[in-house]
């Protein structure tokens, strides 16, 4: 089992259950003939690449637990747009992906740079930025309480990045549109329901929920699918309008686990109680199939953890580059040709 953030199709329940029980076992075969389990250990002279990555992630994680949410968002922003080619990391070009409005507030770049510097000093030119991003996210997810999942390695880095290619949906997207978007990347309703669980440790700007709190669909009222007590609590955090010069406040997507950045089943329990922050999260309760999956995750945290691993694995395999399709960047912010150093 395992999936991430945007899906919505009438799924046959038996499939959902089957998939849940298959767990990570379904992920046992390499996704691509040129990717390899522990590629750096067995096929390169950089035997300890994965250990170097884990060590650097741990150093950061010990004093900044928000790194898990940041890395998850980076993986999502990278993989869904032109595939898992580390294009999100590039500073190069007139308008790189990281400058797209949907990518506002992305973080974690400094950690990736740090890991790359360490790896280039130990074994220059061997470990791709695309693999570093996935290994680091996997390690951080594990530190935050979800299980590790297989990251097959050997990805190459892409050589272009253009904000115009960024079609990531806004956090205020509907559930149906999110599912359509996920399906366009070969992810399914389980992936969407599961990957949305990453909201258990994320934050969002009030601007994405003020309509829900004060003027839902132009009705002048709040979203009726939101518990009234919870709505009043959220209204205190998010005023109807931010005054000129005042910045758009950030709120935790799961008030119960947000500040400690750990994976919890409470994200799913809150949806069952009409206490989801984002409308897309609350809408998961509207589909028969998604409602079933939520009930399963709310009851069985292990199911969620394992499914999450599988969905991360699937997301990590979207349009990867191998062989001559890409390169190993020396600096994750620049292609080798554009590297100023
Ligand atoms: C890596 O090494 C293994 C064992 O030597 C080999 O079977 C495999 O084909 C190699 N993979 C790549 C991508 O070079
Ligand atoms: C609510 O939204 C509608 C449609 O966007 C708008 O016409 C109306 O003025 C809004 N009401 C308030 C109280 O802001």
Short mmCIF file of C-alpha atoms and ligand atoms in Angstrom, two decimals:
data_model
loop_
_atom_site.label_atom_id
_atom_site.label_comp_id
_atom_site.label_asym_id
_atom_site.label_seq_id
_atom_site.Cartn_x
_atom_site.Cartn_y
_atom_site.Cartn_z
CA UNK A 1 0.00 0.00 0.00
CA UNK A 2 1.11 3.48 -0.42
CA UNK A 3 0.27 6.66 -2.26
CA UNK A 4 0.53 10.57 -1.87
CA UNK A 5 -1.63 13.63 -2.63
CA UNK A 6 -4.20 13.90 -5.44
CA UNK A 7 -6.64 11.20 -6.64
CA UNK A 8 -10.38 10.66 -6.95
CA UNK A 9 -11.95 7.93 -8.96
CA UNK A 10 -14.59 5.37 -8.07
CA UNK A 11 -12.18 2.68 -7.06
CA UNK A 12 -13.40 -0.82 -6.59
CA UNK A 13 -12.99 -1.44 -2.92
CA UNK A 14 -11.58 -4.89 -3.36
CA UNK A 15 -8.77 -3.32 -5.28
CA UNK A 16 -8.12 -0.87 -2.50
CA UNK A 17 -8.01 -3.62 0.05
CA UNK A 18 -5.88 -5.82 -2.14
CA UNK A 19 -3.47 -3.03 -2.73
CA UNK A 20 -3.33 -2.22 0.97
CA UNK A 21 -2.44 -5.79 1.82
CA UNK A 22 0.18 -6.10 -0.87
CA UNK A 23 2.07 -3.40 0.93
CA UNK A 24 5.61 -2.66 0.02
CA UNK A 25 6.03 -6.14 -1.42
CA UNK A 26 4.45 -4.78 -4.57
CA UNK A 27 7.44 -2.50 -4.81
CA UNK A 28 10.00 -5.27 -4.88
CA UNK A 29 10.76 -5.22 -8.59
CA UNK A 30 12.93 -2.41 -9.93
CA UNK A 31 10.82 0.21 -11.70
CA UNK A 32 13.18 0.68 -14.56
CA UNK A 33 15.80 -1.68 -16.00
CA UNK A 34 18.51 0.91 -15.41
CA UNK A 35 17.64 1.58 -11.80
CA UNK A 36 19.15 -0.63 -9.20
CA UNK A 37 18.64 -1.50 -5.55
CA UNK A 38 21.64 0.09 -3.76
CA UNK A 39 23.12 1.12 -7.08
CA UNK A 40 25.86 3.25 -5.53
CA UNK A 41 26.93 0.49 -3.19
CA UNK A 42 27.10 -2.30 -5.75
CA UNK A 43 27.77 -0.56 -9.06
CA UNK A 44 29.96 2.44 -8.26
CA UNK A 45 32.99 3.34 -6.20
CA UNK A 46 30.79 5.46 -3.93
CA UNK A 47 29.88 2.57 -1.67
CA UNK A 48 28.68 4.64 1.25
CA UNK A 49 26.62 7.21 -0.67
CA UNK A 50 23.39 6.32 1.15
CA UNK A 51 25.09 6.51 4.55
CA UNK A 52 26.53 9.95 3.75
CA UNK A 53 23.06 11.17 2.80
CA UNK A 54 21.44 9.76 5.93
CA UNK A 55 24.08 11.29 8.17
CA UNK A 56 23.52 14.78 6.75
CA UNK A 57 19.73 14.45 6.98
CA UNK A 58 20.03 13.39 10.61
CA UNK A 59 22.23 16.38 11.46
CA UNK A 60 19.53 18.73 10.13
CA UNK A 61 16.58 16.72 11.44
CA UNK A 62 17.90 16.86 14.99
CA UNK A 63 17.38 20.59 15.13
CA UNK A 64 14.81 21.22 12.38
CA UNK A 65 12.01 18.68 12.15
CA UNK A 66 10.28 20.68 9.44
CA UNK A 67 12.85 19.30 7.01
CA UNK A 68 10.65 16.25 6.37
CA UNK A 69 7.73 18.34 5.13
CA UNK A 70 10.12 20.42 3.02
CA UNK A 71 11.73 17.42 1.36
CA UNK A 72 8.36 15.77 0.69
CA UNK A 73 7.14 18.91 -0.99
CA UNK A 74 10.35 19.11 -3.06
CA UNK A 75 9.93 15.54 -4.26
CA UNK A 76 6.31 16.19 -5.17
CA UNK A 77 7.13 19.47 -6.95
CA UNK A 78 9.97 17.80 -8.81
CA UNK A 79 8.38 14.50 -9.83
CA UNK A 80 4.99 15.75 -10.96
CA UNK A 81 6.55 18.33 -13.26
CA UNK A 82 8.65 16.78 -16.06
CA UNK A 83 9.48 13.79 -13.85
CA UNK A 84 11.97 13.03 -11.08
CA UNK A 85 14.91 14.76 -12.75
CA UNK A 86 15.89 17.26 -10.03
CA UNK A 87 14.76 20.11 -12.31
CA UNK A 88 13.22 21.76 -9.24
CA UNK A 89 16.73 22.28 -7.86
CA UNK A 90 18.04 24.30 -10.82
CA UNK A 91 18.64 28.04 -10.43
CA UNK A 92 19.65 28.26 -14.06
CA UNK A 93 17.70 29.72 -16.95
CA UNK A 94 15.50 32.81 -17.25
CA UNK A 95 12.62 31.38 -15.22
CA UNK A 96 13.33 28.06 -13.47
CA UNK A 97 10.58 25.86 -12.01
CA UNK A 98 11.32 26.96 -8.47
CA UNK A 99 10.13 30.48 -9.41
CA UNK A 100 6.63 29.31 -10.39
CA UNK A 101 3.89 30.70 -8.09
CA UNK A 102 2.88 27.18 -7.01
CA UNK A 103 6.40 26.67 -5.70
CA UNK A 104 6.30 29.66 -3.38
CA UNK A 105 7.84 28.82 -0.02
CA UNK A 106 9.75 25.71 -1.11
CA UNK A 107 12.60 24.83 1.24
CA UNK A 108 15.26 22.20 1.76
CA UNK A 109 17.62 23.40 -0.99
CA UNK A 110 20.38 24.17 1.49
CA UNK A 111 20.35 20.62 2.82
CA UNK A 112 20.52 19.19 -0.70
CA UNK A 113 23.49 21.49 -1.42
CA UNK A 114 25.19 20.32 1.76
CA UNK A 115 24.72 16.66 0.90
CA UNK A 116 25.98 17.27 -2.63
CA UNK A 117 29.09 19.03 -1.33
CA UNK A 118 29.86 16.10 0.96
CA UNK A 119 29.33 13.56 -1.81
CA UNK A 120 31.42 15.51 -4.32
CA UNK A 121 34.27 15.63 -1.82
CA UNK A 122 34.06 11.88 -1.13
CA UNK A 123 33.28 10.60 -4.60
CA UNK A 124 33.11 13.31 -7.26
CA UNK A 125 30.76 13.02 -10.22
CA UNK A 126 28.99 9.84 -9.12
CA UNK A 127 25.77 10.56 -7.24
CA UNK A 128 22.96 12.39 -9.02
CA UNK A 129 20.96 15.21 -7.46
CA UNK A 130 17.76 13.36 -8.37
CA UNK A 131 18.83 10.37 -6.30
CA UNK A 132 20.04 12.59 -3.44
CA UNK A 133 16.61 14.21 -3.23
CA UNK A 134 14.83 10.85 -3.04
CA UNK A 135 17.23 9.28 -0.58
CA UNK A 136 17.10 12.34 1.67
CA UNK A 137 13.29 12.44 1.60
CA UNK A 138 13.11 8.73 2.41
CA UNK A 139 15.43 9.15 5.38
CA UNK A 140 13.53 12.18 6.70
CA UNK A 141 10.19 10.41 6.33
CA UNK A 142 11.56 7.52 8.35
CA UNK A 143 12.85 9.87 11.04
CA UNK A 144 9.34 11.40 11.24
CA UNK A 145 7.73 8.05 12.02
CA UNK A 146 6.83 6.48 8.68
CA UNK A 147 8.72 3.38 7.53
CA UNK A 148 11.58 3.54 5.10
CA UNK A 149 10.72 2.52 1.57
CA UNK A 150 12.87 1.26 -1.29
CA UNK A 151 14.54 3.98 -3.30
CA UNK A 152 16.05 2.39 -6.37
CA UNK A 153 18.91 4.52 -7.59
CA UNK A 154 20.76 5.40 -10.75
CA UNK A 155 18.62 8.38 -11.87
CA UNK A 156 20.30 11.05 -13.94
CA UNK A 157 19.72 14.78 -13.59
CA UNK A 158 17.78 16.76 -16.15
CA UNK A 159 19.28 19.70 -17.98
CA UNK A 160 16.44 22.18 -18.15
CA UNK A 161 13.93 23.83 -15.89
CA UNK A 162 11.13 26.15 -16.94
CA UNK A 163 8.46 27.65 -14.70
CA UNK A 164 6.06 27.54 -17.66
CA UNK A 165 5.98 23.74 -17.39
CA UNK A 166 4.77 23.88 -13.77
CA UNK A 167 1.14 22.71 -13.72
CA UNK A 168 0.95 21.84 -10.02
CA UNK A 169 -2.56 22.45 -8.69
CA UNK A 170 -3.30 25.07 -6.05
CA UNK A 171 -4.00 23.82 -2.50
CA UNK A 172 -7.58 24.99 -3.00
CA UNK A 173 -8.16 22.56 -5.90
CA UNK A 174 -11.14 20.22 -5.70
CA UNK A 175 -10.73 16.56 -4.99
CA UNK A 176 -11.97 15.53 -8.44
CA UNK A 177 -9.50 17.79 -10.21
CA UNK A 178 -6.71 16.54 -8.01
CA UNK A 179 -7.52 12.98 -8.92
CA UNK A 180 -7.50 13.80 -12.60
CA UNK A 181 -4.11 15.39 -12.13
CA UNK A 182 -2.76 12.36 -10.28
CA UNK A 183 -4.08 10.01 -12.91
CA UNK A 184 -2.29 11.97 -15.58
CA UNK A 185 0.90 10.86 -13.80
CA UNK A 186 -0.27 7.24 -13.50
CA UNK A 187 -1.02 7.55 -9.81
CA UNK A 188 -4.40 6.48 -8.49
CA UNK A 189 -7.01 7.22 -5.88
CA UNK A 190 -5.11 5.32 -3.21
CA UNK A 191 -1.99 7.32 -4.00
CA UNK A 192 -3.90 10.56 -3.71
CA UNK A 193 -5.62 9.64 -0.46
CA UNK A 194 -2.36 8.42 0.98
CA UNK A 195 -0.02 11.15 -0.17
CA UNK A 196 -2.45 13.77 1.11
CA UNK A 197 -1.55 12.22 4.45
CA UNK A 198 1.70 14.18 4.16
CA UNK A 199 -0.50 17.07 5.28
CA UNK A 200 -0.15 15.57 8.73
CA UNK A 201 3.11 17.51 8.95
CA UNK A 202 2.57 20.43 6.59
CA UNK A 203 1.50 24.04 6.72
CA UNK A 204 -0.52 26.27 4.44
CA UNK A 205 -1.23 29.96 4.01
CA UNK A 206 -4.53 31.33 5.29
CA UNK A 207 -5.23 32.69 1.81
CA UNK A 208 -5.95 29.10 0.74
CA UNK A 209 -8.70 28.67 3.33
CA UNK A 210 -10.29 32.09 3.93
CA UNK A 211 -13.01 31.33 1.40
CA UNK A 212 -13.82 28.16 3.32
CA UNK A 213 -14.01 30.07 6.57
CA UNK A 214 -16.00 33.13 5.48
CA UNK A 215 -17.41 32.94 1.97
CA UNK A 216 -17.54 29.43 0.64
CA UNK A 217 -18.32 29.28 -3.10
CA UNK A 218 -19.50 32.89 -2.90
CA UNK A 219 -22.36 32.04 -0.51
CA UNK A 220 -21.30 34.51 2.17
CA UNK A 221 -21.16 31.60 4.63
CA UNK A 222 -18.53 29.14 5.74
CA UNK A 223 -18.13 25.68 4.22
CA UNK A 224 -20.98 23.58 5.67
CA UNK A 225 -18.77 20.49 5.61
CA UNK A 226 -16.58 22.03 8.32
CA UNK A 227 -17.31 21.45 12.00
CA UNK A 228 -18.53 24.77 13.47
CA UNK A 229 -16.32 24.73 16.57
CA UNK A 230 -13.29 23.98 14.47
CA UNK A 231 -14.27 26.71 12.02
CA UNK A 232 -14.38 29.25 14.86
CA UNK A 233 -10.95 28.12 16.01
CA UNK A 234 -9.54 28.52 12.50
CA UNK A 235 -11.19 31.93 12.09
CA UNK A 236 -9.13 33.18 15.03
CA UNK A 237 -5.95 32.11 13.24
CA UNK A 238 -7.04 33.40 9.83
CA UNK A 239 -8.76 36.79 9.71
CA UNK A 240 -11.05 37.40 6.71
CA UNK A 241 -8.64 39.85 5.15
CA UNK A 242 -4.99 40.49 5.72
CA UNK A 243 -4.28 44.19 5.99
CA UNK A 244 -1.92 45.89 3.59
CA UNK A 245 1.67 45.01 4.44
CA UNK A 246 0.61 42.24 6.81
CA UNK A 247 1.78 38.87 5.63
CA UNK A 248 -0.44 35.93 4.89
CA UNK A 249 -0.33 33.79 8.10
CA UNK A 250 0.75 30.15 8.02
CA UNK A 251 -1.34 27.49 9.77
CA UNK A 252 -0.68 23.80 10.36
CA UNK A 253 -2.67 21.44 8.17
CA UNK A 254 -3.05 19.14 11.15
CA UNK A 255 -3.20 21.20 14.37
CA UNK A 256 -2.57 18.02 16.39
CA UNK A 257 0.73 17.00 14.84
CA UNK A 258 1.83 20.04 12.87
CA UNK A 259 4.30 21.54 15.29
CA UNK A 260 6.10 18.29 16.04
CA UNK A 261 6.20 17.18 12.39
CA UNK A 262 5.40 13.53 12.94
CA UNK A 263 3.23 11.13 10.99
CA UNK A 264 -0.02 10.46 12.83
CA UNK A 265 -3.33 8.85 12.03
CA UNK A 266 -5.02 11.96 13.45
CA UNK A 267 -5.00 13.51 9.98
CA UNK A 268 -7.54 10.87 8.92
CA UNK A 269 -9.48 10.97 12.18
CA UNK A 270 -9.90 14.70 11.77
CA UNK A 271 -11.41 14.25 8.33
CA UNK A 272 -13.93 11.82 9.84
CA UNK A 273 -14.80 14.54 12.40
CA UNK A 274 -15.13 17.29 9.73
CA UNK A 275 -12.01 18.97 11.07
CA UNK A 276 -9.78 19.06 8.02
CA UNK A 277 -8.11 22.38 7.27
CA UNK A 278 -8.07 22.23 3.47
CA UNK A 279 -11.23 21.62 1.52
CA UNK A 280 -9.54 18.95 -0.59
CA UNK A 281 -8.76 16.98 2.56
CA UNK A 282 -12.35 17.22 3.80
CA UNK A 283 -13.67 16.22 0.38
CA UNK A 284 -12.00 12.82 0.76
CA UNK A 285 -15.05 11.96 2.82
CA UNK A 286 -17.35 12.38 -0.19
CA UNK A 287 -16.22 9.42 -2.29
CA UNK A 288 -17.23 5.89 -1.31
CA UNK A 289 -13.79 4.57 -2.13
CA UNK A 290 -11.86 7.37 -0.45
CA UNK A 291 -14.11 7.24 2.61
CA UNK A 292 -13.28 3.56 2.92
CA UNK A 293 -9.56 4.21 2.67
CA UNK A 294 -9.73 7.01 5.25
CA UNK A 295 -11.60 4.78 7.67
CA UNK A 296 -8.93 2.15 7.19
CA UNK A 297 -6.08 4.57 7.82
CA UNK A 298 -7.78 6.19 10.80
CA UNK A 299 -8.17 2.73 12.38
CA UNK A 300 -4.92 1.24 11.29
CA UNK A 301 -1.92 3.49 11.36
CA UNK A 302 0.28 0.65 10.10
CA UNK A 303 -1.80 0.48 6.93
CA UNK A 304 -1.20 4.15 6.37
CA UNK A 305 2.53 3.91 7.01
CA UNK A 306 2.97 1.07 4.58
CA UNK A 307 0.75 2.56 1.93
CA UNK A 308 2.57 5.84 2.25
CA UNK A 309 5.84 4.06 1.55
CA UNK A 310 4.41 2.49 -1.57
CA UNK A 311 3.01 5.73 -2.91
CA UNK A 312 6.29 7.51 -2.33
CA UNK A 313 7.96 4.75 -4.26
CA UNK A 314 5.52 5.17 -7.14
CA UNK A 315 5.93 8.93 -7.19
CA UNK A 316 9.71 8.51 -7.23
CA UNK A 317 9.50 6.62 -10.49
CA UNK A 318 7.69 9.22 -12.59
CA UNK A 319 9.62 9.86 -15.83
CA UNK A 320 13.09 9.16 -14.55
CA UNK A 321 16.14 9.78 -16.74
CA UNK A 322 18.84 7.17 -17.16
CA UNK A 323 21.93 6.64 -19.31
CA UNK A 324 22.51 9.45 -21.79
CA UNK A 325 19.16 11.08 -21.10
CA UNK A 326 20.68 13.14 -18.33
CA UNK A 327 23.88 13.90 -16.45
CA UNK A 328 25.31 13.85 -12.94
CA UNK A 329 25.36 17.49 -11.92
CA UNK A 330 28.39 18.73 -9.98
CA UNK A 331 26.25 21.38 -8.33
CA UNK A 332 22.53 20.69 -7.96
CA UNK A 333 21.66 24.30 -8.82
CA UNK A 334 23.39 24.26 -12.23
CA UNK A 335 23.78 21.98 -15.20
CA UNK A 336 27.41 21.07 -15.75
CA UNK A 337 27.51 23.37 -18.77
CA UNK A 338 25.99 26.29 -16.88
CA UNK A 339 27.98 25.78 -13.67
CA UNK A 340 29.84 29.05 -12.90
CA UNK A 341 32.44 27.33 -10.70
C1 LIG B 1 24.98 -3.40 -11.14
O1 LIG B 1 25.72 -4.51 -10.71
C2 LIG B 1 24.99 -5.71 -10.73
C3 LIG B 1 25.86 -6.78 -10.08
O2 LIG B 1 27.19 -6.70 -10.51
C4 LIG B 1 24.59 -6.03 -12.17
O3 LIG B 1 23.87 -7.23 -12.22
C5 LIG B 1 23.75 -4.89 -12.69
O4 LIG B 1 23.42 -5.10 -14.05
C6 LIG B 1 24.46 -3.57 -12.55
N1 LIG B 1 23.51 -2.51 -12.86
C7 LIG B 1 23.84 -1.44 -13.56
C8 LIG B 1 22.73 -0.46 -13.78
O5 LIG B 1 24.94 -1.23 -14.00
C1 LIG B 2 -18.43 36.37 -1.47
O1 LIG B 2 -18.00 35.95 -2.75
C2 LIG B 2 -18.83 36.45 -3.79
C3 LIG B 2 -18.36 35.79 -5.09
O2 LIG B 2 -16.97 35.84 -5.19
C4 LIG B 2 -18.73 37.96 -3.82
O3 LIG B 2 -19.52 38.48 -4.85
C5 LIG B 2 -19.18 38.50 -2.47
O4 LIG B 2 -19.01 39.92 -2.44
C6 LIG B 2 -18.41 37.87 -1.34
N1 LIG B 2 -18.97 38.26 -0.06
C7 LIG B 2 -18.25 38.80 0.90
C8 LIG B 2 -19.00 39.11 2.16
O5 LIG B 2 -17.07 39.05 0.78
#
